[in-house]
PDB file of C-alpha atoms in Angstrom:
ATOM      1  CA  MET D 275     170.268  36.836-136.978  1.00  0.00           C
ATOM      2  CA  THR D 276     172.987  38.713-135.271  1.00  0.00           C
ATOM      3  CA  HIS D 277     172.215  41.227-132.646  1.00  0.00           C
ATOM      4  CA  THR D 278     174.129  44.410-133.076  1.00  0.00           C
ATOM      5  CA  THR D 279     174.178  46.974-130.415  1.00  0.00           C
ATOM      6  CA  GLN D 280     174.542  50.584-131.058  1.00  0.00           C
ATOM      7  CA  PRO D 281     177.753  51.911-129.632  1.00  0.00           C
ATOM      8  CA  LYS D 282     177.058  54.002-126.616  1.00  0.00           C
ATOM      9  CA  PRO D 283     178.066  57.598-126.997  1.00  0.00           C
ATOM     10  CA  PRO D 284     180.972  58.496-124.798  1.00  0.00           C
ATOM     11  CA  THR D 285     179.771  59.777-121.482  1.00  0.00           C
ATOM     12  CA  PRO D 286     180.379  63.461-121.212  1.00  0.00           C
ATOM     13  CA  ALA D 287     182.892  64.573-118.661  1.00  0.00           C
ATOM     14  CA  ALA D 288     181.472  65.656-115.365  1.00  0.00           C
ATOM     15  CA  GLN D 289     179.863  69.021-115.692  1.00  0.00           C
ATOM     16  CA  LYS D 290     182.167  71.710-114.429  1.00  0.00           C
ATOM     17  CA  LEU D 291     180.467  74.029-112.021  1.00  0.00           C
ATOM     18  CA  SER D 292     181.904  77.168-110.591  1.00  0.00           C
ATOM     19  CA  ASP D 293     182.366  77.304-106.840  1.00  0.00           C
ATOM     20  CA  ASN D 294     179.479  79.764-106.628  1.00  0.00           C
ATOM     21  CA  ASP D 295     177.171  77.444-108.599  1.00  0.00           C
ATOM     22  CA  LEU D 296     178.130  74.447-106.494  1.00  0.00           C
ATOM     23  CA  CYS D 297     177.638  76.445-103.307  1.00  0.00           C
ATOM     24  CA  ALA D 298     174.197  77.549-104.563  1.00  0.00           C
ATOM     25  CA  LEU D 299     173.259  73.910-105.238  1.00  0.00           C
ATOM     26  CA  ILE D 300     174.342  72.904-101.756  1.00  0.00           C
ATOM     27  CA  GLU D 301     172.439  75.826-100.276  1.00  0.00           C
ATOM     28  CA  ALA D 302     169.299  74.780-102.183  1.00  0.00           C
ATOM     29  CA  ASP D 303     169.731  71.221-100.889  1.00  0.00           C
ATOM     30  CA  LEU D 304     170.130  72.544 -97.362  1.00  0.00           C
ATOM     31  CA  ASN D 305     166.968  74.635 -97.703  1.00  0.00           C
ATOM     32  CA  ARG D 306     165.054  71.535 -98.806  1.00  0.00           C
ATOM     33  CA  LEU D 307     166.660  69.609 -95.961  1.00  0.00           C
ATOM     34  CA  THR D 308     165.536  72.060 -93.307  1.00  0.00           C
ATOM     35  CA  GLY D 309     162.003  71.926 -94.736  1.00  0.00           C
ATOM     36  CA  THR D 310     162.052  68.129 -94.648  1.00  0.00           C
ATOM     37  CA  LEU D 311     163.248  68.132 -91.051  1.00  0.00           C
ATOM     38  CA  PHE D 312     160.499  70.595 -90.135  1.00  0.00           C
ATOM     39  CA  VAL D 313     157.823  68.311 -91.616  1.00  0.00           C
ATOM     40  CA  ILE D 314     159.239  65.197 -89.954  1.00  0.00           C
ATOM     41  CA  GLY D 315     159.526  66.988 -86.605  1.00  0.00           C
ATOM     42  CA  HIS D 316     155.878  68.042 -86.665  1.00  0.00           C
ATOM     43  CA  PHE D 317     154.845  64.537 -87.662  1.00  0.00           C
ATOM     44  CA  PHE D 318     156.466  63.094 -84.547  1.00  0.00           C
ATOM     45  CA  GLU D 319     154.829  65.685 -82.315  1.00  0.00           C
ATOM     46  CA  GLY D 320     151.240  64.880 -83.208  1.00  0.00           C
ATOM     47  CA  ALA D 321     151.122  61.384 -84.671  1.00  0.00           C
ATOM     48  CA  GLU D 322     149.121  58.510 -83.268  1.00  0.00           C
ATOM     49  CA  ALA D 323     150.973  55.245 -82.616  1.00  0.00           C
ATOM     50  CA  ASP D 324     149.296  53.500 -85.587  1.00  0.00           C
ATOM     51  CA  ALA D 325     150.183  56.337 -87.927  1.00  0.00           C
ATOM     52  CA  LEU D 326     153.790  56.238 -86.738  1.00  0.00           C
ATOM     53  CA  LEU D 327     154.046  52.530 -87.478  1.00  0.00           C
ATOM     54  CA  GLN D 328     152.534  52.924 -90.940  1.00  0.00           C
ATOM     55  CA  ALA D 329     154.706  55.873 -91.883  1.00  0.00           C
ATOM     56  CA  GLN D 330     157.969  54.736 -90.300  1.00  0.00           C
ATOM     57  CA  GLU D 331     159.502  53.514 -93.578  1.00  0.00           C
ATOM     58  CA  HIS D 332     158.631  56.790 -95.301  1.00  0.00           C
ATOM     59  CA  ILE D 333     160.092  58.736 -92.399  1.00  0.00           C
ATOM     60  CA  MET D 334     163.266  56.645 -92.525  1.00  0.00           C
ATOM     61  CA  THR D 335     163.582  57.383 -96.251  1.00  0.00           C
ATOM     62  CA  MET D 336     163.239  61.111 -95.572  1.00  0.00           C
ATOM     63  CA  ILE D 337     165.815  60.974 -92.768  1.00  0.00           C
ATOM     64  CA  ARG D 338     168.255  59.016 -94.979  1.00  0.00           C
ATOM     65  CA  HIS D 339     167.846  61.605 -97.740  1.00  0.00           C
ATOM     66  CA  ALA D 340     168.454  64.427 -95.281  1.00  0.00           C
ATOM     67  CA  ALA D 341     171.581  62.670 -94.025  1.00  0.00           C
ATOM     68  CA  LYS D 342     172.850  62.235 -97.608  1.00  0.00           C
ATOM     69  CA  VAL D 343     172.508  65.963 -98.254  1.00  0.00           C
ATOM     70  CA  ALA D 344     174.495  66.805 -95.139  1.00  0.00           C
ATOM     71  CA  ASP D 345     177.049  64.079 -95.908  1.00  0.00           C
ATOM     72  CA  ARG D 346     177.598  65.534 -99.384  1.00  0.00           C
ATOM     73  CA  VAL D 347     178.949  68.728 -97.847  1.00  0.00           C
ATOM     74  CA  VAL D 348     181.146  66.706 -95.487  1.00  0.00           C
ATOM     75  CA  THR D 349     182.489  64.692 -98.447  1.00  0.00           C
ATOM     76  CA  TYR D 350     183.276  67.862-100.410  1.00  0.00           C
ATOM     77  CA  SER D 351     185.151  69.181 -97.405  1.00  0.00           C
ATOM     78  CA  GLN D 352     187.127  65.956 -96.955  1.00  0.00           C
ATOM     79  CA  HIS D 353     188.215  66.145-100.594  1.00  0.00           C
ATOM     80  CA  GLY D 354     189.492  69.679-100.214  1.00  0.00           C
ATOM     81  CA  VAL D 355     186.510  71.490-101.705  1.00  0.00           C
ATOM     82  CA  HIS D 356     185.807  74.255 -99.224  1.00  0.00           C
ATOM     83  CA  LEU D 357     182.881  76.164-100.658  1.00  0.00           C
ATOM     84  CA  MET D 358     181.861  77.802 -97.439  1.00  0.00           C
ATOM     85  CA  SER D 359     183.358  79.015 -94.224  1.00  0.00           C
ATOM     86  CA  GLY D 360     184.740  76.519 -91.768  1.00  0.00           C
ATOM     87  CA  ALA D 361     182.012  77.466 -89.296  1.00  0.00           C
ATOM     88  CA  ALA D 362     179.271  76.608 -91.815  1.00  0.00           C
ATOM     89  CA  GLN D 363     180.960  73.296 -92.600  1.00  0.00           C
ATOM     90  CA  GLU D 364     181.173  72.525 -88.879  1.00  0.00           C
ATOM     91  CA  GLU D 365     177.441  73.146 -88.491  1.00  0.00           C
ATOM     92  CA  ILE D 366     176.679  70.840 -91.419  1.00  0.00           C
ATOM     93  CA  MET D 367     179.010  68.145 -90.092  1.00  0.00           C
ATOM     94  CA  GLN D 368     177.240  68.380 -86.755  1.00  0.00           C
ATOM     95  CA  ALA D 369     173.862  68.028 -88.489  1.00  0.00           C
ATOM     96  CA  ALA D 370     175.144  65.000 -90.421  1.00  0.00           C
ATOM     97  CA  GLY D 371     176.159  63.352 -87.147  1.00  0.00           C
ATOM     98  CA  ILE D 372     172.810  64.127 -85.553  1.00  0.00           C
ATOM     99  CA  LEU D 373     170.953  62.695 -88.548  1.00  0.00           C
ATOM    100  CA  ALA D 374     173.073  59.536 -88.524  1.00  0.00           C
ATOM    101  CA  SER D 375     172.295  58.998 -84.848  1.00  0.00           C
ATOM    102  CA  LEU D 376     168.636  59.740 -85.536  1.00  0.00           C
ATOM    103  CA  GLU D 377     168.466  56.869 -88.011  1.00  0.00           C
ATOM    104  CA  VAL D 378     169.818  54.482 -85.374  1.00  0.00           C
ATOM    105  CA  MET D 379     167.478  55.944 -82.773  1.00  0.00           C
ATOM    106  CA  THR D 380     164.468  55.469 -85.055  1.00  0.00           C
ATOM    107  CA  ARG D 381     165.240  51.793 -85.475  1.00  0.00           C
ATOM    108  CA  THR D 382     165.739  51.122 -81.769  1.00  0.00           C
ATOM    109  CA  THR D 383     163.088  53.209 -80.004  1.00  0.00           C
ATOM    110  CA  ASP D 384     160.034  51.734 -78.369  1.00  0.00           C
ATOM    111  CA  GLN D 385     157.133  52.523 -80.685  1.00  0.00           C
ATOM    112  CA  ASP D 386     154.676  52.824 -77.783  1.00  0.00           C
ATOM    113  CA  SER D 387     156.666  55.475 -75.959  1.00  0.00           C
ATOM    114  CA  SER D 388     155.574  59.096 -76.155  1.00  0.00           C
ATOM    115  CA  ALA D 389     158.974  59.972 -74.690  1.00  0.00           C
ATOM    116  CA  SER D 390     160.638  58.580 -77.818  1.00  0.00           C
ATOM    117  CA  ASP D 391     158.496  60.917 -79.950  1.00  0.00           C
ATOM    118  CA  ALA D 392     159.660  63.877 -77.869  1.00  0.00           C
ATOM    119  CA  VAL D 393     163.290  62.782 -78.215  1.00  0.00           C
ATOM    120  CA  MET D 394     162.872  62.379 -81.981  1.00  0.00           C
ATOM    121  CA  SER D 395     161.281  65.795 -82.274  1.00  0.00           C
ATOM    122  CA  SER D 396     163.980  67.546 -80.249  1.00  0.00           C
ATOM    123  CA  THR D 397     166.721  65.697 -82.153  1.00  0.00           C
ATOM    124  CA  LEU D 398     165.214  66.819 -85.457  1.00  0.00           C
ATOM    125  CA  ASP D 399     165.033  70.374 -84.121  1.00  0.00           C
ATOM    126  CA  ALA D 400     168.737  70.213 -83.222  1.00  0.00           C
ATOM    127  CA  ALA D 401     169.665  69.030 -86.726  1.00  0.00           C
ATOM    128  CA  ARG D 402     167.477  71.715 -88.259  1.00  0.00           C
ATOM    129  CA  ASP D 403     169.074  74.386 -86.099  1.00  0.00           C
ATOM    130  CA  CYS D 404     172.529  73.305 -87.315  1.00  0.00           C
ATOM    131  CA  ILE D 405     171.382  73.521 -90.941  1.00  0.00           C
ATOM    132  CA  ASP D 406     169.756  76.925 -90.374  1.00  0.00           C
ATOM    133  CA  ARG D 407     172.954  78.203 -88.748  1.00  0.00           C
ATOM    134  CA  ALA D 408     175.000  76.911 -91.695  1.00  0.00           C
ATOM    135  CA  LEU D 409     172.672  78.678 -94.131  1.00  0.00           C
ATOM    136  CA  ALA D 410     172.940  81.865 -92.084  1.00  0.00           C
ATOM    137  CA  LEU D 411     176.732  81.663 -92.204  1.00  0.00           C
ATOM    138  CA  MET D 412     176.705  80.952 -95.954  1.00  0.00           C
ATOM    139  CA  SER D 413     174.276  83.768 -96.786  1.00  0.00           C
ATOM    140  CA  PRO D 414     174.320  86.521 -94.163  1.00  0.00           C
ATOM    141  CA  ASP D 415     171.736  88.530 -96.153  1.00  0.00           C
ATOM    142  CA  SER D 416     169.217  85.665 -96.278  1.00  0.00           C
ATOM    143  CA  SER D 417     166.299  85.401 -93.871  1.00  0.00           C
ATOM    144  CA  GLU D 418     168.304  82.882 -91.823  1.00  0.00           C
ATOM    145  CA  GLY D 419     171.320  85.188 -91.859  1.00  0.00           C
ATOM    146  CA  VAL D 420     169.321  88.152 -90.616  1.00  0.00           C
ATOM    147  CA  ARG D 421     167.593  86.011 -87.981  1.00  0.00           C
ATOM    148  CA  TYR D 422     170.885  84.659 -86.659  1.00  0.00           C
ATOM    149  CA  GLN D 423     172.882  87.936 -86.697  1.00  0.00           C
ATOM    150  CA  GLY D 424     171.956  88.664 -83.095  1.00  0.00           C
ATOM    151  CA  VAL D 425     172.764  85.112 -82.010  1.00  0.00           C
ATOM    152  CA  PHE D 426     176.164  85.198 -83.703  1.00  0.00           C
ATOM    153  CA  ALA D 427     176.932  88.612 -82.200  1.00  0.00           C
ATOM    154  CA  LEU D 428     176.005  87.348 -78.743  1.00  0.00           C
ATOM    155  CA  GLU D 429     178.135  84.208 -79.192  1.00  0.00           C
ATOM    156  CA  THR D 430     181.102  86.290 -80.367  1.00  0.00           C
ATOM    157  CA  TRP D 431     180.719  88.669 -77.430  1.00  0.00           C
ATOM    158  CA  HIS D 432     180.452  85.742 -75.003  1.00  0.00           C
ATOM    159  CA  ALA D 433     183.572  84.080 -76.454  1.00  0.00           C
ATOM    160  CA  GLN D 434     185.538  87.330 -76.233  1.00  0.00           C
ATOM    161  CA  GLU D 435     184.294  87.943 -72.704  1.00  0.00           C
ATOM    162  CA  SER D 436     185.278  84.409 -71.642  1.00  0.00           C
ATOM    163  CA  GLU D 437     188.690  84.859 -73.214  1.00  0.00           C
ATOM    164  CA  SER D 438     189.299  88.154 -71.410  1.00  0.00           C
ATOM    165  CA  VAL D 439     188.151  86.671 -68.087  1.00  0.00           C
ATOM    166  CA  GLY D 440     190.477  83.714 -68.677  1.00  0.00           C
ATOM    167  CA  LEU D 441     193.395  86.043 -69.415  1.00  0.00           C
ATOM    168  CA  SER D 442     192.767  88.153 -66.327  1.00  0.00           C
ATOM    169  CA  LEU D 443     192.536  85.008 -64.163  1.00  0.00           C
ATOM    170  CA  ALA D 444     195.800  83.728 -65.653  1.00  0.00           C
ATOM    171  CA  ASN D 445     197.501  87.071 -64.991  1.00  0.00           C
ATOM    172  CA  GLU D 446     196.176  87.098 -61.437  1.00  0.00           C
ATOM    173  CA  ALA D 447     197.454  83.541 -60.871  1.00  0.00           C
ATOM    174  CA  ARG D 448     200.900  84.547 -62.170  1.00  0.00           C
ATOM    175  CA  SER D 449     201.018  87.547 -59.864  1.00  0.00           C
ATOM    176  CA  VAL D 450     200.022  85.400 -56.862  1.00  0.00           C
ATOM    177  CA  ARG D 451     202.751  82.864 -57.701  1.00  0.00           C
ATOM    178  CA  GLY D 452     205.283  85.661 -58.064  1.00  0.00           C
ATOM    179  CA  ARG D 453     204.737  86.918 -54.512  1.00  0.00           C
TER     180      ARG D 453
END
C-alpha cells in the first residue's frame, strides 16, 4: 500500500495591508500591551511572596509578549516601514528596551525583597507611560491623545524656552569675548 499525500495548496502571498490598516493593528496591539502592563504592575504591588513565586512563569510570559509587541514596531522601523511619527517610534523603542531589561530584572531579583516589587512596578509604569505616549502621538484625538496634549504642549514650550535661553547665553558669551 502506497501512501500518497495530497499536494499542499500553494501558500497565499502575504496579505497586503494598507499603511492605515497596519498602523491600526499596531495601535490595537499597543492598547492590549498597555492593559497587560497595567495588570502586571498591579500584581506586583499587592502580591504575597508565595503568589509571586507561583505566578512568576505566567508573568514572564506576559512580559515576553509585551516585549514582542513593542519589538514588532521596532522591526518595522528598521526595515523602512515608518507607519507613525518618529516621536511615536522613539517612545515604542524606549518601551521595548524597558521591557527587555524588565525580563532580565525579573530573573535576577531577590524574591523575598519588597524593594524588588516596587522596582518592578515602577519599571512597568515607565514602559506603560512610553506606550501611552506613543498612542497619544499616533492618535491625537484618542483618550490618550487628549490626556497628553497638555504634557506635549508643556514639553514643547520647555524645549523652546531652553533653546532661547541657550541662544541668549551664546550671544552673551560672544559679546563678552568680543570686548
